[in-house]
Coordinates of C-alpha atoms and ligand atoms in Angstrom, one line a residue:
X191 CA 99.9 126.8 97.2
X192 CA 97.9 127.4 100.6
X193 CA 100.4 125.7 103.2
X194 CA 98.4 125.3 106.4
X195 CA 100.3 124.4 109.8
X196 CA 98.7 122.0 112.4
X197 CA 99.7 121.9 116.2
X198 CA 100.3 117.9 116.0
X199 CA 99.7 114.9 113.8
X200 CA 96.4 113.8 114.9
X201 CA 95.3 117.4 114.4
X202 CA 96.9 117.1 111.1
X203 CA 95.2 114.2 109.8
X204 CA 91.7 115.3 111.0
X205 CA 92.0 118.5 108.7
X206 CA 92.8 115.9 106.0
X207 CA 89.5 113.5 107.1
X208 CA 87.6 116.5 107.7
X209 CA 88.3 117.9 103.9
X210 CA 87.0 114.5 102.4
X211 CA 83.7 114.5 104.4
X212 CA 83.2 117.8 103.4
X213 CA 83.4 116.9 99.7
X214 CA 81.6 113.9 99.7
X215 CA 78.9 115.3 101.9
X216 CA 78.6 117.7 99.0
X217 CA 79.1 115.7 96.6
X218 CA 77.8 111.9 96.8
X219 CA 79.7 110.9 93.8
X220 CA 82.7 112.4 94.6
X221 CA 85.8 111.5 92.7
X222 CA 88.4 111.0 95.4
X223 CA 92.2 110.3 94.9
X224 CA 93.6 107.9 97.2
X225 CA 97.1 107.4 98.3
X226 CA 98.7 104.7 100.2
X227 CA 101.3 104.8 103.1
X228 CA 101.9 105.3 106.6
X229 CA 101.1 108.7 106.5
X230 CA 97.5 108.1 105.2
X231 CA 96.9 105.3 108.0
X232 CA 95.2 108.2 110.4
X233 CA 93.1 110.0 107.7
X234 CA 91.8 106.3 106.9
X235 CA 91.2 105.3 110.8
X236 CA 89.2 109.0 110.6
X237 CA 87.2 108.7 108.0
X238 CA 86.1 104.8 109.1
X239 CA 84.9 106.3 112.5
X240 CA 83.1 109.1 110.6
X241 CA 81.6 106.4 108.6
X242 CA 80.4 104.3 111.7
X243 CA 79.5 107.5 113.7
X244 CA 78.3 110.0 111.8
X245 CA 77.0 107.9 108.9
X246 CA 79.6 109.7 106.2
X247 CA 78.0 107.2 103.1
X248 CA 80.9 106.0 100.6
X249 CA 78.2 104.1 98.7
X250 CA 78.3 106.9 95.3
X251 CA 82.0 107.7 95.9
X252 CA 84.7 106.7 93.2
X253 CA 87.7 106.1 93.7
X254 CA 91.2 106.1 92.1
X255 CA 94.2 105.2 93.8
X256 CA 97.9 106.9 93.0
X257 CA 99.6 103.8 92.0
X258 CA 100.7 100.0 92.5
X259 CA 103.7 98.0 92.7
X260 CA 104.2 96.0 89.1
X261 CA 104.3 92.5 89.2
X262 CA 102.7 91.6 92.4
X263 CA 99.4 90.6 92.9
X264 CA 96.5 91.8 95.0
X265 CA 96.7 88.9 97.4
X266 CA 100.3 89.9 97.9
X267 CA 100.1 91.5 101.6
X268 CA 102.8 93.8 99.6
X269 CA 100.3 95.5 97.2
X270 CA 98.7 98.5 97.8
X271 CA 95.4 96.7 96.5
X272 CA 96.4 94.5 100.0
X273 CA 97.2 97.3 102.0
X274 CA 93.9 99.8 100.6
X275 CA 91.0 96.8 101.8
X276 CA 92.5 96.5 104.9
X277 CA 93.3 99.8 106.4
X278 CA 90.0 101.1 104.4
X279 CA 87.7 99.8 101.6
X280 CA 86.6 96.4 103.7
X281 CA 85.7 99.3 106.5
X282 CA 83.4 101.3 104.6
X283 CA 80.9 101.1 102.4
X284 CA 82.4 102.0 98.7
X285 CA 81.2 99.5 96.0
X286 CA 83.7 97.1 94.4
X287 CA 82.8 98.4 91.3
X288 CA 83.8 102.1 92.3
X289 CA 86.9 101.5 93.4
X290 CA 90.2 101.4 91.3
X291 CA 93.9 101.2 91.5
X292 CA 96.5 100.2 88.6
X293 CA 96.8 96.8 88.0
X294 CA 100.4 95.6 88.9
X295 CA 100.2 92.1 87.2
X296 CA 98.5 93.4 84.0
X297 CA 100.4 91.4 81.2
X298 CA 100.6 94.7 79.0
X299 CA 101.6 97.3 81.5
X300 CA 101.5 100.2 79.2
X301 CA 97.9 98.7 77.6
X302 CA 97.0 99.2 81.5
X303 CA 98.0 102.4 81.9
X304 CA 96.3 104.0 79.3
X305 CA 93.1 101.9 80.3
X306 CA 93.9 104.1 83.7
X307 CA 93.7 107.2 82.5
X308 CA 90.9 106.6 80.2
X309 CA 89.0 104.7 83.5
X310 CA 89.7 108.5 85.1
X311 CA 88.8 110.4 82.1
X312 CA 85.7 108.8 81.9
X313 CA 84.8 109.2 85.4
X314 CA 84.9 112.9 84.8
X315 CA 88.2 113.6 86.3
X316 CA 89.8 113.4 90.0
X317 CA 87.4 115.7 92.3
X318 CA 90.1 115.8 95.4
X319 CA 93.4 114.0 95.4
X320 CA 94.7 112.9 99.1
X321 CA 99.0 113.1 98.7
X322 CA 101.5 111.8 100.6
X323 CA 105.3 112.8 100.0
X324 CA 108.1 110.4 99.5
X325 CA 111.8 111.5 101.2
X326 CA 112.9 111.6 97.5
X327 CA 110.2 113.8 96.8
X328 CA 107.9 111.9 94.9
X329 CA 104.0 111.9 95.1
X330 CA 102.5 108.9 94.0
X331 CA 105.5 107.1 92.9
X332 CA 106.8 109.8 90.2
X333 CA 110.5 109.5 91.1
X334 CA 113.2 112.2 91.2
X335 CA 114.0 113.3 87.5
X336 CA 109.9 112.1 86.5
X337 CA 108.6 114.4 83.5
X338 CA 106.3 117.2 84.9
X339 CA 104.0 116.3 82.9
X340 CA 104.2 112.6 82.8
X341 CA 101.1 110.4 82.6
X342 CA 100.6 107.2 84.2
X343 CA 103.0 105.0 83.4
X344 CA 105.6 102.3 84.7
X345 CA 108.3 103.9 86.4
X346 CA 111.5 102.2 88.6
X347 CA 112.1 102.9 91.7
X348 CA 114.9 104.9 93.4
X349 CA 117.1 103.4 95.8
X350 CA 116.2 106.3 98.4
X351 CA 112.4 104.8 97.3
X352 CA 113.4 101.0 98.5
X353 CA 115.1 101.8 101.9
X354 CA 111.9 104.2 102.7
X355 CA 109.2 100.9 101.9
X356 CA 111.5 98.6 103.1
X357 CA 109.7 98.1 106.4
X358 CA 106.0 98.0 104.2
X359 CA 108.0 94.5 102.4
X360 CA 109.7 92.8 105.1
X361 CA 113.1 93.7 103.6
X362 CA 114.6 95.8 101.2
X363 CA 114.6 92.6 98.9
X364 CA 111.4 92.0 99.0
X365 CA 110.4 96.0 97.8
X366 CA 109.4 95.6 94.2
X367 CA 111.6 97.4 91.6
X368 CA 109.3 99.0 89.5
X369 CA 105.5 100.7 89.8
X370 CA 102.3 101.9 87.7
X371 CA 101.6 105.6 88.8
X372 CA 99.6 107.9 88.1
X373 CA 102.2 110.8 86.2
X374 CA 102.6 114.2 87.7
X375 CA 100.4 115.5 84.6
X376 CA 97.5 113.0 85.9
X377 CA 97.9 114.9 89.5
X378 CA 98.2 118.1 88.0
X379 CA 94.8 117.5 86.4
X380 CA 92.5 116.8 89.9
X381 CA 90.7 120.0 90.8
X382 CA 92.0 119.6 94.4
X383 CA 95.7 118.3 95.3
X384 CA 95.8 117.9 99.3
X385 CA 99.0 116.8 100.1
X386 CA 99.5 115.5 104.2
X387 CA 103.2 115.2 105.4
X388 CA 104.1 114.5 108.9
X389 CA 107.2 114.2 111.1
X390 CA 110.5 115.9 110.8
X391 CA 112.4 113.2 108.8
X392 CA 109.8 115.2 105.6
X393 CA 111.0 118.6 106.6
X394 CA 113.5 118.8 104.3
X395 CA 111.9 117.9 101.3
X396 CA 108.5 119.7 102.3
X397 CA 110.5 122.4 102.2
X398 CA 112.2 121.7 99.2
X399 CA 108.9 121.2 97.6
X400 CA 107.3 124.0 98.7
X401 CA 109.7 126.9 98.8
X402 CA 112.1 125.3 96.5
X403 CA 112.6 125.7 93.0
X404 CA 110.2 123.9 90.4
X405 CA 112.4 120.8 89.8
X406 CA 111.7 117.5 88.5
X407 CA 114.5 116.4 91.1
X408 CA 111.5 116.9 93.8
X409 CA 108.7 115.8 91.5
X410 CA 106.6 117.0 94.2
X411 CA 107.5 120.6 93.6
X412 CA 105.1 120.6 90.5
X413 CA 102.1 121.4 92.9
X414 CA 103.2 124.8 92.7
X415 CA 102.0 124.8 89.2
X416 CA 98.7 123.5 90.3
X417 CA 95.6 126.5 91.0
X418 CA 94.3 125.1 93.9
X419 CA 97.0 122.6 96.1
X420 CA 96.3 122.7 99.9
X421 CA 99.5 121.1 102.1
X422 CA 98.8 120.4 105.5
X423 CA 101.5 119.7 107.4
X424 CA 102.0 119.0 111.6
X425 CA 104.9 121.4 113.0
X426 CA 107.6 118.8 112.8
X427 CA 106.8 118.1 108.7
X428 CA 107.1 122.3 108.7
X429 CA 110.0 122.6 110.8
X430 CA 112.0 123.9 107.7
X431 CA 109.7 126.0 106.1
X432 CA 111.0 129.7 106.0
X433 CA 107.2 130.9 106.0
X434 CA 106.1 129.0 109.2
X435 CA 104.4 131.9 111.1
X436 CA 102.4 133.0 107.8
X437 CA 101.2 128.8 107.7
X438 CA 99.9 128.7 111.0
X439 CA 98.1 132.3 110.6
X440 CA 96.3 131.0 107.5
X441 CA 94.4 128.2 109.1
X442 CA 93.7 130.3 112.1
X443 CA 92.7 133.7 110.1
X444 CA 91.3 132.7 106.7
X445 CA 87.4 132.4 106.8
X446 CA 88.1 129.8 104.5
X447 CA 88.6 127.5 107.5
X448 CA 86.3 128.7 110.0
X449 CA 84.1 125.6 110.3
X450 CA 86.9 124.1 110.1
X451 CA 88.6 126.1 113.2
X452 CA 85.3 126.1 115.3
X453 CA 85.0 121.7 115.1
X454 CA 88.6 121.5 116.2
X455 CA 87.3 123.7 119.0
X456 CA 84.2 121.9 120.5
Ligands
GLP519 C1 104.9 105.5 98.9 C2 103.7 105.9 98.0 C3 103.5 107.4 98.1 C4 103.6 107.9 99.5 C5 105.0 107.6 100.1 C6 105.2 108.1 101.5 O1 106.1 105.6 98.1 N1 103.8 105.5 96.7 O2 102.3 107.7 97.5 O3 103.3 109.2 99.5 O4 105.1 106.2 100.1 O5 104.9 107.1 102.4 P1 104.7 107.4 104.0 O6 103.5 108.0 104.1 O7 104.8 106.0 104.5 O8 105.9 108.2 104.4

């Protein structure tokens, strides 16, 4: 795991928008793994401006998003179908037809999941997958106690799970009790995890995830099996970490971020 430390959020995030444009300037026809959440709000707002600035062209990318809430449909202002063409597809220019996420209202929800990974199989795989990280330590919404090698499936959600989206519902009633997600084993598979965490109510289970034991109780933890997981993290998401000063010499060190370094710098 590369663990890079970042001054503040908004320098945070850019690394994270910076990282896609990268990719898909390389690569047209990217396969990119979204996430949803408040956490992804600023790498979205980024990579919108870079697309209306700079011209970054979404028309080749695919895209396959981490999961969706069961049972609620995509006009639902709940649904991360909802929440995806609002704070980013109706902004850019992806194609309807490239763009995926589970569907919640499916009548045979396991039938859909294993038309999900079959729809990612036969787009050759996950290129990058964008992260966020739940305070139970889930990514995407594989809860504590999730198989590490789970596939995409229907899972229920933890009561730690429904206080945290309670806000994103208008109520902890209103949070939907179960979800499709991609399984850790789906993550596991995308060439590039980049997992984004931000504030100091994650510090605990950043650190728990990433200098913690391998433990489906942090499902998140699993990334350390991965060959090539980049976590970026702003110094209040890091404030636990044991290895801080090592984090913020990487990004500042390793040629592997030079470009990087010198944008940041202008
Ligand atoms: C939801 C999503 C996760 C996301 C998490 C964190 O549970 N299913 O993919 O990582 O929320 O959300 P936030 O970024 O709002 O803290």
């Amino acid at each position: 795991m590369e663990v890079i430390l970042r001054p503040s959020a908004e320098a945070a995030v850019r690394l994270v928008a910076r990282i896609v444009a990268r990719e898909l300037r390389a690569r047209p026809n990217l396969v990119l793994g979204l996430a949803t959440g408040r956490t992804m709000e600023g790498v979205y707002r980024e990579l919108i401006r870079l697309h209306r600035e700079e011209g970054l062209d979404f028309s080749r990318c695919r895209t396959f998003n981490l999961d969706e809430y069961a049972g609620v449909p995509p006009t639902d202002e709940r649904s991360f179908r909802h929440w995806m063409q609002e704070h980013f597809f109706r902004h850019v220019n992806l194609r309807p037809e490239n763009v995926h996420l589970p569907d919640g209202m499916a009548p045979d929800l396991e039938a859909e999941c294993r038309r999900y990974e079959e729809a990612i199989r036969s787009a050759g795989g996950v290129d990058l997958q964008l992260l966020g990280i739940g305070v139970a330590g889930h990514i995407g919404f594989n809860e504590p106690l999730s198989s590490l090698q789970s596939r995409t499936r229907v899972k229920a959600l933890t009561p730690m799970t429904i206080r945290q989206n309670a806000a994103w519902c208008g109520g902890e009633e209103r949070v939907p009790r179960r979800a499709v997600t991609m399984g850790v084993g789906t993550i596991l598979e995308a060439r590039w995890c980049v997992l984004l965490a931000l504030g100091s109510e994650k510090a605990e289970v950043v650190a728990r995830a990433v200098e913690g034991p391998i433990t489906s109780m942090v499902p998140a933890s699993a990334l350390q099996l991965h060959p090539r997981c980049t976590v970026i993290l702003d110094e209040e998401a890091g404030g636990r970490l044991a290895l801080k000063e090592y984090c913020r010499w990487l990004f500042e060190n390793e040629p592997e971020w030079d470009a990087f370094r010198r944008e940041d710098r202008p």
